[in-house]
Short mmCIF file of C-alpha atoms and ligand atoms in Angstrom, two decimals:
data_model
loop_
_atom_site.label_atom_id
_atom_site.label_comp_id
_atom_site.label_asym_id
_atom_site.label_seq_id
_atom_site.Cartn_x
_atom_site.Cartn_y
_atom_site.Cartn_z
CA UNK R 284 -117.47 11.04 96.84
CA UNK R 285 -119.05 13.76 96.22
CA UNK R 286 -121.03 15.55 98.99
CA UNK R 287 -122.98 18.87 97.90
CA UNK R 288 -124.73 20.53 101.10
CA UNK R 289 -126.16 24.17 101.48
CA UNK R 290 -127.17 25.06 104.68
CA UNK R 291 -127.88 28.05 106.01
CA UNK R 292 -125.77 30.14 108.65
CA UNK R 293 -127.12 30.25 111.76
CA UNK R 294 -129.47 32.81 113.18
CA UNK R 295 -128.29 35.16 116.25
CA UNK R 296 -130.96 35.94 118.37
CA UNK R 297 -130.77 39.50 117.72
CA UNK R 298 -131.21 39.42 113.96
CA UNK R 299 -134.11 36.98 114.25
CA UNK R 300 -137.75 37.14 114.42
CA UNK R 301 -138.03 35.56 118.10
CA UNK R 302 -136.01 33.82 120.43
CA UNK R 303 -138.58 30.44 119.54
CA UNK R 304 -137.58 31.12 115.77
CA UNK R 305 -133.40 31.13 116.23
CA UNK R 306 -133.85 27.68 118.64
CA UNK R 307 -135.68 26.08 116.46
CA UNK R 308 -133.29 27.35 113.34
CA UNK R 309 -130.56 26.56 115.76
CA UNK R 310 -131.43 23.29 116.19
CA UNK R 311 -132.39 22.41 112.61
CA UNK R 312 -129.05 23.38 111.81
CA UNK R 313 -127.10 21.55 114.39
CA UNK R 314 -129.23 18.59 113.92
CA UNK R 315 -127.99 19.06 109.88
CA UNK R 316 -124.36 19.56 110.42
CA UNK R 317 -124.53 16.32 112.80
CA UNK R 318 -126.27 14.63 110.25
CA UNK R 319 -123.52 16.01 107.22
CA UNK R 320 -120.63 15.22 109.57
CA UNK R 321 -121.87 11.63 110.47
CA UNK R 322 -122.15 10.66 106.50
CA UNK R 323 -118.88 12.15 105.94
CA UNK R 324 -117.04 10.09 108.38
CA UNK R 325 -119.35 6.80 107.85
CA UNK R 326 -117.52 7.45 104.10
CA UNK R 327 -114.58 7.49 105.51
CA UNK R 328 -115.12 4.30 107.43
CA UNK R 329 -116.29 2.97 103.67
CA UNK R 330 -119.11 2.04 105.09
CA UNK R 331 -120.84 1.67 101.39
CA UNK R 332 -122.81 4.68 101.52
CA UNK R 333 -123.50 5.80 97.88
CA UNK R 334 -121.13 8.18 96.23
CA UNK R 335 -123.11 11.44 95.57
CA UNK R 336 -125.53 12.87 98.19
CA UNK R 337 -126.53 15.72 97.67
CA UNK R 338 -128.46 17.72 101.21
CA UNK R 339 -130.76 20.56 100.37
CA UNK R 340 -132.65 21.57 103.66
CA UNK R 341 -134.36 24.68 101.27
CA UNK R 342 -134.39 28.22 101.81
CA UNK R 343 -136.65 28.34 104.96
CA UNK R 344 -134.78 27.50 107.72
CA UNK R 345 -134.53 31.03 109.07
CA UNK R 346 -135.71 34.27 109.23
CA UNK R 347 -132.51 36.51 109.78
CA UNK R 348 -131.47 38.73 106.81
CA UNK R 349 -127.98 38.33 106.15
CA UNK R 350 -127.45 34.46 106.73
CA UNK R 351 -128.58 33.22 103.92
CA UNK R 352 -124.84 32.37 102.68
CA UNK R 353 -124.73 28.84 100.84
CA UNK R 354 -121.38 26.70 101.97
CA UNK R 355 -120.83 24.60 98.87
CA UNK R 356 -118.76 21.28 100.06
CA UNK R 357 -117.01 19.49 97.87
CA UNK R 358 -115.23 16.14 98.85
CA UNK R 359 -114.25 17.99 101.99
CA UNK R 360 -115.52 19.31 105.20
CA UNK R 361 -115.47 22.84 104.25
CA UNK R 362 -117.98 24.97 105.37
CA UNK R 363 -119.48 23.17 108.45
CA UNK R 364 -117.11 24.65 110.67
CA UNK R 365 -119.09 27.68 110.65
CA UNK R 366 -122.10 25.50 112.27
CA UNK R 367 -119.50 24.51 115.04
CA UNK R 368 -120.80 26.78 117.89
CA UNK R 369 -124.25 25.26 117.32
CA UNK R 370 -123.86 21.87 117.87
CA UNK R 371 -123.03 21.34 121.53
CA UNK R 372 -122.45 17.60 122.09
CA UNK R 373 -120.64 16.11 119.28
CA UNK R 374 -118.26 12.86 119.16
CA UNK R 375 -114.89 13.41 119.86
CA UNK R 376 -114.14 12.33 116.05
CA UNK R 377 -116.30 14.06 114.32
CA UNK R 378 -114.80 17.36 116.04
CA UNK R 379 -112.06 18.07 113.59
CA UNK R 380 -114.58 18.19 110.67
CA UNK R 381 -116.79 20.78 112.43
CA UNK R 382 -113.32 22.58 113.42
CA UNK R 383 -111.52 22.98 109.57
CA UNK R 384 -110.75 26.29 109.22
CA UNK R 385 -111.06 27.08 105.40
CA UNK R 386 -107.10 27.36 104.36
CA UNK R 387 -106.16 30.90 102.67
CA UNK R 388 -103.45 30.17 101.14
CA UNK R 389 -102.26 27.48 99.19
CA UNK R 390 -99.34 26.17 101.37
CA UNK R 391 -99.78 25.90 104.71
CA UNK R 392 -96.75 25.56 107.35
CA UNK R 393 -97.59 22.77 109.92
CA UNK R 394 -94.66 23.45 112.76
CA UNK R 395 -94.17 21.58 115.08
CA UNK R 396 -93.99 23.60 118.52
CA UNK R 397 -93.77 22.76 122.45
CA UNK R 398 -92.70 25.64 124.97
CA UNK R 399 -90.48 27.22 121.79
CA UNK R 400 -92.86 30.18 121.41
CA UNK R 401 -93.89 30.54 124.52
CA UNK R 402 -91.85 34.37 124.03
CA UNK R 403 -93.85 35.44 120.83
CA UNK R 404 -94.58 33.82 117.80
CA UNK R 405 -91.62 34.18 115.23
CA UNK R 406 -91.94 37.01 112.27
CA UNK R 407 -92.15 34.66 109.58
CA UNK R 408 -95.41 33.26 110.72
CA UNK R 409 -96.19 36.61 109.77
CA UNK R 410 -95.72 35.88 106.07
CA UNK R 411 -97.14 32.34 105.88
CA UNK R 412 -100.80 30.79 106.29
CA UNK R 413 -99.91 28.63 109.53
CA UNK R 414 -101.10 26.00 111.93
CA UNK R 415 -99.83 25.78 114.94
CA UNK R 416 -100.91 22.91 117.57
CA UNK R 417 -100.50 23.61 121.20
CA UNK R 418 -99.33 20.42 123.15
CA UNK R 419 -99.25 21.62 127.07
CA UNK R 420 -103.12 21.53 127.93
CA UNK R 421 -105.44 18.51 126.97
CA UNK R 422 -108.51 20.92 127.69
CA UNK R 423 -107.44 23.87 125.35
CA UNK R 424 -108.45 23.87 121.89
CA UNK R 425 -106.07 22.30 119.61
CA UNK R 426 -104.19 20.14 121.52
CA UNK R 427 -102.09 17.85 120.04
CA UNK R 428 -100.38 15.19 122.48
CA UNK R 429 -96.60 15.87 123.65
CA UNK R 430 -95.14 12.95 121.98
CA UNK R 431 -92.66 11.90 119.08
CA UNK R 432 -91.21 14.91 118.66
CA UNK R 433 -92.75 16.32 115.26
CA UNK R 434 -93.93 13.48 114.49
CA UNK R 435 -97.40 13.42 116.11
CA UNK R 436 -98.36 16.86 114.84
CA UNK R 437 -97.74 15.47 111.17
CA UNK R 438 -99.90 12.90 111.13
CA UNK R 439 -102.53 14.53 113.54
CA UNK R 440 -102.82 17.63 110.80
CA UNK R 441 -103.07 14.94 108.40
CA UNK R 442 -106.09 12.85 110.35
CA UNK R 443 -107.81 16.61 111.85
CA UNK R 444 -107.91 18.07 108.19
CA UNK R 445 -107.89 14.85 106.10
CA UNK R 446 -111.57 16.56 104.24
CA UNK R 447 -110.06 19.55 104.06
CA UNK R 448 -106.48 19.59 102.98
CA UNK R 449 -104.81 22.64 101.41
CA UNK R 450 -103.08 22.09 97.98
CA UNK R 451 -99.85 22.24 99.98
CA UNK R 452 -98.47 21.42 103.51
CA UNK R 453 -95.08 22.28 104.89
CA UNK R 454 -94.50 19.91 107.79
CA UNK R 455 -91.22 22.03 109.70
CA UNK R 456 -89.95 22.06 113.42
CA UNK R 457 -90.70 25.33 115.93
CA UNK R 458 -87.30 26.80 114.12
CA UNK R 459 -87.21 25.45 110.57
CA UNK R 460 -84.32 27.58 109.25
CA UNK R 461 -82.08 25.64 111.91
CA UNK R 462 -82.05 22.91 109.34
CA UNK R 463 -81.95 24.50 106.14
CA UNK R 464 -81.12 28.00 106.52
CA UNK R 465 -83.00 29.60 103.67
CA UNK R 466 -86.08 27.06 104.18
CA UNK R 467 -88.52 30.45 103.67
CA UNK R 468 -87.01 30.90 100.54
CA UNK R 469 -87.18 27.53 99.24
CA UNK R 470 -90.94 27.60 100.29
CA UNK R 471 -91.69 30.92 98.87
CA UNK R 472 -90.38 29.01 95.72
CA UNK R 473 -92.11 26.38 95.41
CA UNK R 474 -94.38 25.06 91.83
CA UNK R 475 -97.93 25.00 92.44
CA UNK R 476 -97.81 21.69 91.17
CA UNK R 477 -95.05 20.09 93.59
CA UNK R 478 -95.76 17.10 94.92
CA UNK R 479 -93.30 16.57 97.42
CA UNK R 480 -89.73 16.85 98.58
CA UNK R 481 -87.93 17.01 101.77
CA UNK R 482 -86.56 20.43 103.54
CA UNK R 483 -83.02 19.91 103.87
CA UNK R 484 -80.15 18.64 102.41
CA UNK R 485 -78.20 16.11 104.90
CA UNK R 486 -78.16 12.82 103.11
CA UNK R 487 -78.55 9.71 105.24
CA UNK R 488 -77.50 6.58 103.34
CA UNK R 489 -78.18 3.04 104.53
CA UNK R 490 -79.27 4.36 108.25
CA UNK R 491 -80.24 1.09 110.05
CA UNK R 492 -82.50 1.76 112.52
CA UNK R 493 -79.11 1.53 115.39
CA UNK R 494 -77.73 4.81 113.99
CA UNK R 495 -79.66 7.21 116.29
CA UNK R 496 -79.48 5.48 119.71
CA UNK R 497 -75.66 6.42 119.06
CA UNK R 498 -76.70 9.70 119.06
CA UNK R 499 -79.27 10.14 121.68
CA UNK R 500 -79.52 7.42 123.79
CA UNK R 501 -76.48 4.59 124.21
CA UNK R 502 -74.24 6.43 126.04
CA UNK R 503 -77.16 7.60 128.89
CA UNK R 504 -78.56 4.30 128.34
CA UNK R 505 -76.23 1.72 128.43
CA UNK R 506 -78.93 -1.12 127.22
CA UNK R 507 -80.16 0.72 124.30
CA UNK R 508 -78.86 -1.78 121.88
CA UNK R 509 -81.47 -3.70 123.93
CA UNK R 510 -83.74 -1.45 122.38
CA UNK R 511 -82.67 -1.83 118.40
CA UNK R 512 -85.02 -5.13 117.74
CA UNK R 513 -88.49 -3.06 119.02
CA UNK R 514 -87.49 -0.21 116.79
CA UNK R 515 -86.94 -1.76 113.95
CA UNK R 516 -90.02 -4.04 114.59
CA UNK R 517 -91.49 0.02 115.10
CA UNK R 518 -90.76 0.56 111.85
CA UNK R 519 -92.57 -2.69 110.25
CA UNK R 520 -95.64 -1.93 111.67
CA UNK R 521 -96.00 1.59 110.81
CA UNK R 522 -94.82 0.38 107.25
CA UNK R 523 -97.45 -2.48 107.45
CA UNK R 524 -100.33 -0.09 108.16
CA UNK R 525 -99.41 1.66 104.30
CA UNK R 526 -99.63 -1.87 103.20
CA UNK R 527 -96.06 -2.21 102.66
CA UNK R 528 -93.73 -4.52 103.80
CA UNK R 529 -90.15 -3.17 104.95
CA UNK R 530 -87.74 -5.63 103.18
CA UNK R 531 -87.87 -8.27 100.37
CA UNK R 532 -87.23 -11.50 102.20
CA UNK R 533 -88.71 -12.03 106.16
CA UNK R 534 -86.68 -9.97 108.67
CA UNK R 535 -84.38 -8.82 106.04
CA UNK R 536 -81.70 -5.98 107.25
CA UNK R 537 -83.50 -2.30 106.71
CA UNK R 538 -81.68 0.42 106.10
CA UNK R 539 -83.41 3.31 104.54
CA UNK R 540 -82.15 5.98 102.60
CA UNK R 541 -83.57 9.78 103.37
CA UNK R 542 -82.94 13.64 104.39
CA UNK R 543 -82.40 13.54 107.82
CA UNK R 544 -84.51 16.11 110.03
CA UNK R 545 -87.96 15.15 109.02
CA UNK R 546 -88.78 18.13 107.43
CA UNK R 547 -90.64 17.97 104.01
CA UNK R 548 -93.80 19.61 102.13
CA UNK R 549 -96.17 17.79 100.47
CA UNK R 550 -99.46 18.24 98.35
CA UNK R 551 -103.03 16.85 98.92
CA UNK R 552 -103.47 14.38 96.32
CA UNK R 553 -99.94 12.63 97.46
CA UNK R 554 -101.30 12.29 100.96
CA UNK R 555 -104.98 11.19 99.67
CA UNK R 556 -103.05 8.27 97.73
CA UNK R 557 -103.90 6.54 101.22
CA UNK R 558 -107.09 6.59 103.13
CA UNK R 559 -107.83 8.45 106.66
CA UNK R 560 -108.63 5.42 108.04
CA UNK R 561 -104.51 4.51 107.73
CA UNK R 562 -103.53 7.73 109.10
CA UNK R 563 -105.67 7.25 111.88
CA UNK R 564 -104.06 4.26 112.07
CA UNK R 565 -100.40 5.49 111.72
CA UNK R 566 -101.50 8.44 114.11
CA UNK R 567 -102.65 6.43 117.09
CA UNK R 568 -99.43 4.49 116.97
CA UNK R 569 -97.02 7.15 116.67
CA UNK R 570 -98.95 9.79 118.81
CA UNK R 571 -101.33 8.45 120.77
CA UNK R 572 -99.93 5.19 121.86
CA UNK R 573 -97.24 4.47 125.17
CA UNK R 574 -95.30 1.85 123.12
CA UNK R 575 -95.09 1.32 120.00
CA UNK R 576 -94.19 -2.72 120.08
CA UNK R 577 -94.81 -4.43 122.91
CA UNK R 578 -93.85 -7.96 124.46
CA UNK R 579 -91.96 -10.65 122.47
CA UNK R 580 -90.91 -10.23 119.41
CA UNK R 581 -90.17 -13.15 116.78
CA UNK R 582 -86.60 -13.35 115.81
CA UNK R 583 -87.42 -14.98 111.99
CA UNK R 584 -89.44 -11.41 111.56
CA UNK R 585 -86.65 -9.27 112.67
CA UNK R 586 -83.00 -8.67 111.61
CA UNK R 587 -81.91 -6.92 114.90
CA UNK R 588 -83.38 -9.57 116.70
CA UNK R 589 -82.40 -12.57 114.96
CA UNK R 590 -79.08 -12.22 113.14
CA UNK R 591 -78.34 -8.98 114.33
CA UNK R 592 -76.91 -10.00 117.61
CA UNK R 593 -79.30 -7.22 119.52
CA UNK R 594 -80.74 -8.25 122.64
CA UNK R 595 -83.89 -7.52 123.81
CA UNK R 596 -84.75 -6.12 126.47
CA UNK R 597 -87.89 -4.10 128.53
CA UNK R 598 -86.65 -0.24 128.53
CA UNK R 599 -85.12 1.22 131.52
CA UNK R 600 -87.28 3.22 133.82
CA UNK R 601 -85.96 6.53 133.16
CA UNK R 602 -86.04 5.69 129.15
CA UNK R 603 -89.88 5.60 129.67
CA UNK R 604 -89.90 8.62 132.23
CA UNK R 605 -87.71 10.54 129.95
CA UNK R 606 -89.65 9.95 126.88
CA UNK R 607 -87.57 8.71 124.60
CA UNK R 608 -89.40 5.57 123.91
CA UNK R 609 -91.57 8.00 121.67
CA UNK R 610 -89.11 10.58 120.86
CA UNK R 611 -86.99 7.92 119.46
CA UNK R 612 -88.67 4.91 118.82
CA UNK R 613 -91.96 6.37 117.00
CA UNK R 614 -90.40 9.74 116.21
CA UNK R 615 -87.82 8.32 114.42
CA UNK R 616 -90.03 6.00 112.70
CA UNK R 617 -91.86 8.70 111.21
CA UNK R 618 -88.33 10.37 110.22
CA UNK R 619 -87.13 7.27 108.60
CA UNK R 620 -89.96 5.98 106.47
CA UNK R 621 -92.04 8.95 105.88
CA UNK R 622 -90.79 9.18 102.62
CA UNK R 623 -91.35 6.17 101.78
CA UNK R 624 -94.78 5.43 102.97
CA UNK R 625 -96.16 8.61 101.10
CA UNK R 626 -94.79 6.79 98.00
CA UNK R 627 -92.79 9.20 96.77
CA UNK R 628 -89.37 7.16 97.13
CA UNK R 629 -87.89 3.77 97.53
CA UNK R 630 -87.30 2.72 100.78
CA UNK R 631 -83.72 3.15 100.17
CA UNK R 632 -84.43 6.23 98.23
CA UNK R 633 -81.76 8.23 95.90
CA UNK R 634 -80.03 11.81 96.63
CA UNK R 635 -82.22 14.60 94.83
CA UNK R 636 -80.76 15.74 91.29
CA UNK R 637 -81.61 18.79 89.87
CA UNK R 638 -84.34 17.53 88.09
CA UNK R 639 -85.90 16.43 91.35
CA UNK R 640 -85.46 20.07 92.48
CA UNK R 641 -86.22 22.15 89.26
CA UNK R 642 -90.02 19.52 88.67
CA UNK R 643 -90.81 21.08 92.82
CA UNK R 644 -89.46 24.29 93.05
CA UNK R 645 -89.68 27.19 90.56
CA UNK R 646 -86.63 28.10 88.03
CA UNK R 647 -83.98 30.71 89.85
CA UNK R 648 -85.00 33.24 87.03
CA UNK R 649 -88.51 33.07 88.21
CA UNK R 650 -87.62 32.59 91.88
CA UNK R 651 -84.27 33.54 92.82
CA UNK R 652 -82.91 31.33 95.81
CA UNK R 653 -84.62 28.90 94.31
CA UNK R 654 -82.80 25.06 95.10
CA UNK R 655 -83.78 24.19 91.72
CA UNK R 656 -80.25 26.28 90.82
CA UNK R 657 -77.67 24.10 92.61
CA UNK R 658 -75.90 26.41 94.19
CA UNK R 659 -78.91 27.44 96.49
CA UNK R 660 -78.63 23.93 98.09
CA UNK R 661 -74.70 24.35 99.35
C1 LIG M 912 -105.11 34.44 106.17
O1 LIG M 912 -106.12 34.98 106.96
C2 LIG M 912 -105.68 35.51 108.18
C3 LIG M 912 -106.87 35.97 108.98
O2 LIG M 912 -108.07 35.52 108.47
C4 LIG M 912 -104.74 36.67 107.92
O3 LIG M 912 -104.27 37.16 109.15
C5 LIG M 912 -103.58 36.18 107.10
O4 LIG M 912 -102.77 37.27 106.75
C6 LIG M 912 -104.08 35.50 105.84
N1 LIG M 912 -102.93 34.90 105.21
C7 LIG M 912 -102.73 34.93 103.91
C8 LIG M 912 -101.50 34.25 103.42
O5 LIG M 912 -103.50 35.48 103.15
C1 LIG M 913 -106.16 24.70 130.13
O1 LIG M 913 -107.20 25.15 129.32
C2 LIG M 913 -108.42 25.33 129.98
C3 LIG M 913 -109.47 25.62 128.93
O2 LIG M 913 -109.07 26.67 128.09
C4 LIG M 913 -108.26 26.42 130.99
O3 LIG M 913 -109.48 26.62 131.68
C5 LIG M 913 -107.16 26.04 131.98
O4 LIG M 913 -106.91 27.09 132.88
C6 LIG M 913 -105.89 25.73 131.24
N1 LIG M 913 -104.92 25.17 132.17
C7 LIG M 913 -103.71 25.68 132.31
C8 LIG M 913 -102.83 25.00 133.30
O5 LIG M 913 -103.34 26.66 131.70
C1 LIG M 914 -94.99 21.22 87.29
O1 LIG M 914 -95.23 21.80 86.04
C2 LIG M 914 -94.06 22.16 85.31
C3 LIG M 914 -94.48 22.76 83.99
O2 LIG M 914 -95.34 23.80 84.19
C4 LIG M 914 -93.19 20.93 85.06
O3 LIG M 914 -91.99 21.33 84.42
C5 LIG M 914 -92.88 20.26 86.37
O4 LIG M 914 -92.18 19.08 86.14
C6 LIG M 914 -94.17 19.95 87.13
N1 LIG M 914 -93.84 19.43 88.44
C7 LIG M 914 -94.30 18.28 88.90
C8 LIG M 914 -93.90 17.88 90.28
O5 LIG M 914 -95.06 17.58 88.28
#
């Protein structure tokens, strides 16, 4: 698609002729930013509108002096955030579109942060072009649901600026270097034409999807081997929304292969390979949803389930009160597959080489620190 629109700033009352002249500008305006921002999402929706539409409301629109700027849009939803403050009432989803701040820099960070910054934001946000979501007050502006860790600030970015992606996105926890030490290097070091590549270096091979309840939850919950068959049945359906399906025969064993820590940058046209609709999709299951699988589940589709020798079982009260059916059942999810469902890597995907690191990230002549020299990655 290809969606061309000039529209005129809006008028403030001072600079305009009269008070009748900026409402009525006003309103033109809002009424054509509605109007862009319902096509672009009907688009999205593939609701068969024709490819190129080109909007041309003319010069005349108003009589202030300066705001005559022209907000070319291409394929994106630049330039009608500046027409935000005139449109009052606007459906909750077409509210990131009129919200897209126009990206300065060609990598963006995306961390993920709760209460971690409640001191001061860190100095390196200093250096970077950064988005930060706030996820402790629904009615605040950009709010992004306490749940699944990192996860559901990933894949809300991804839905909020889908139009309006920068080349670039760094998706990193509240204190990146805690995984990878020199992570701001590596970043600094990046090509312009990386694609994608994780953050970190801890190699998980063959994880099933039992590994991290050993860790976090099957020693304070006793039944959460009960819990195994919905997680893995987690991951099938947020595989099954990228159109993929987890293993080769029905309810085969699943074990992927990734960098742990679910850190990774990525560039626009890898996470355009799918369509918004999907990662509104993956979003509403990961972040927005209580449970991720629900009820029974059917033991020929599952491996836990039915030659795994899991039970199944509803989760414990304080599981649910304590949060962990998203922090580790769609959290994880995210951390387990993300790789895969960007279609980058195999499921059971192979430890980085050099050439891996030295096609993403800048030579150590050009860029020293860079991981593409192997010794930056001990
Ligand atoms: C981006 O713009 C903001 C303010 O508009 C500025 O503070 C920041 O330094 C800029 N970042 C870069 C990387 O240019
Ligand atoms: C949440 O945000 C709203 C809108 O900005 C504000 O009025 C309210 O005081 C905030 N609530 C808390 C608990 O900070
Ligand atoms: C980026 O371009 C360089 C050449 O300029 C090439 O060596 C490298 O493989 C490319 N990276 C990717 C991810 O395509």
């Amino acid at each position: 698609m290809v969606l061309s629109l000039r529209l005129l700033k809006a008028c403030s009352r001072s600079d305009s002729k009269t008070p009748y002249a900026a409402a009525l500008a006003s309103f033109a305006v809002a009424t054509l930013a509605l109007l862009a921002a319902i096509l672009l999402l009907q688009n999205d929706l593939g609701w068969g509108l024709p490819t190129v539409l080109i909007l041309n409301p003319g010069p005349n629109l108003c009589t202030c002096q300066e705001a005559k700027a022209e907000l070319p849009i291409l394929e994106s939803g630049v330039g009608v955030q500046t027409l935000a403050s005139e449109v009052q009432k606007v459906h909750p989803a077409l509210q990131p579109l009129l919200e897209s701040p126009p990206w300065n820099s060609s990598l963006v960070i995306v961390p993920a942060v709760y209460h971690d910054w409640d001191a001061g934001w860190p100095e390196w946000t200093e250096e970077f072009a950064v988005h930060v979501y706030q996820r402790t007050n629904a009615s605040a502006p950009n709010y992004c649901e306490n749940r699944a860790f990192e996860s559901a600030v990933y894949l809300k970015f991804i839905v909020d600026y889908y139009h309006n992606l920068p080349d670039l996105t760094a998706f990193v926890h509240s204190d990146p270097p805690s995984h990878r030490r020199d992570i701001f290097t590596w970043l600094r070091c990046l090509r312009p034409n990386s694609t994608y590549s994780a953050l970190n270096v801890h190699w998980l091979n063959h994880w099933h999807v039992d590994r991290p309840l050993e860790i976090l939850g099957k020693s304070k919950f006793p039944t959460g081997a009960c819990q195994v068959p919905r997680i893995e049945a987690c991951f099938r359906r947020f595989a099954a929304i990228f159109g993929k399906d987890l293993s080769a025969e029905p309810g085969g064993k699943v074990e992927p292969s990734f960098y742990a820590s679910n850190q990774f940058v990525i560039s626009r046209d890898v996470i355009l390979r799918h369509p918004l609709r999907v990662y509104q999709e993956a979003y509403k299951l990961i972040g927005l949803e209580d449970r991720c699988v629900e009820g029974p589940i059917d033991p020929r589709e599952n491996w836990a389930l039915g030659k795994g020798n899991y039970c199944l079982q509803e989760p414990p009260r304080e599981w649910l009160e304590e949060g962990f059916e998203s922090k580790i059942v769609q959290a994880m999810t995210m951390e387990y597959l993300n790789h895969y469902v960007f279609e980058v890597e195999e499921l059971d995907g192979k430890p980085y080489t050099d050439e891996h690191y030295c096609k993403q990230f800048l030579s150590s002549e050009q860029c020293p620190g860079s991981p593409c020299e192997q010794k930056a990655r001990a």
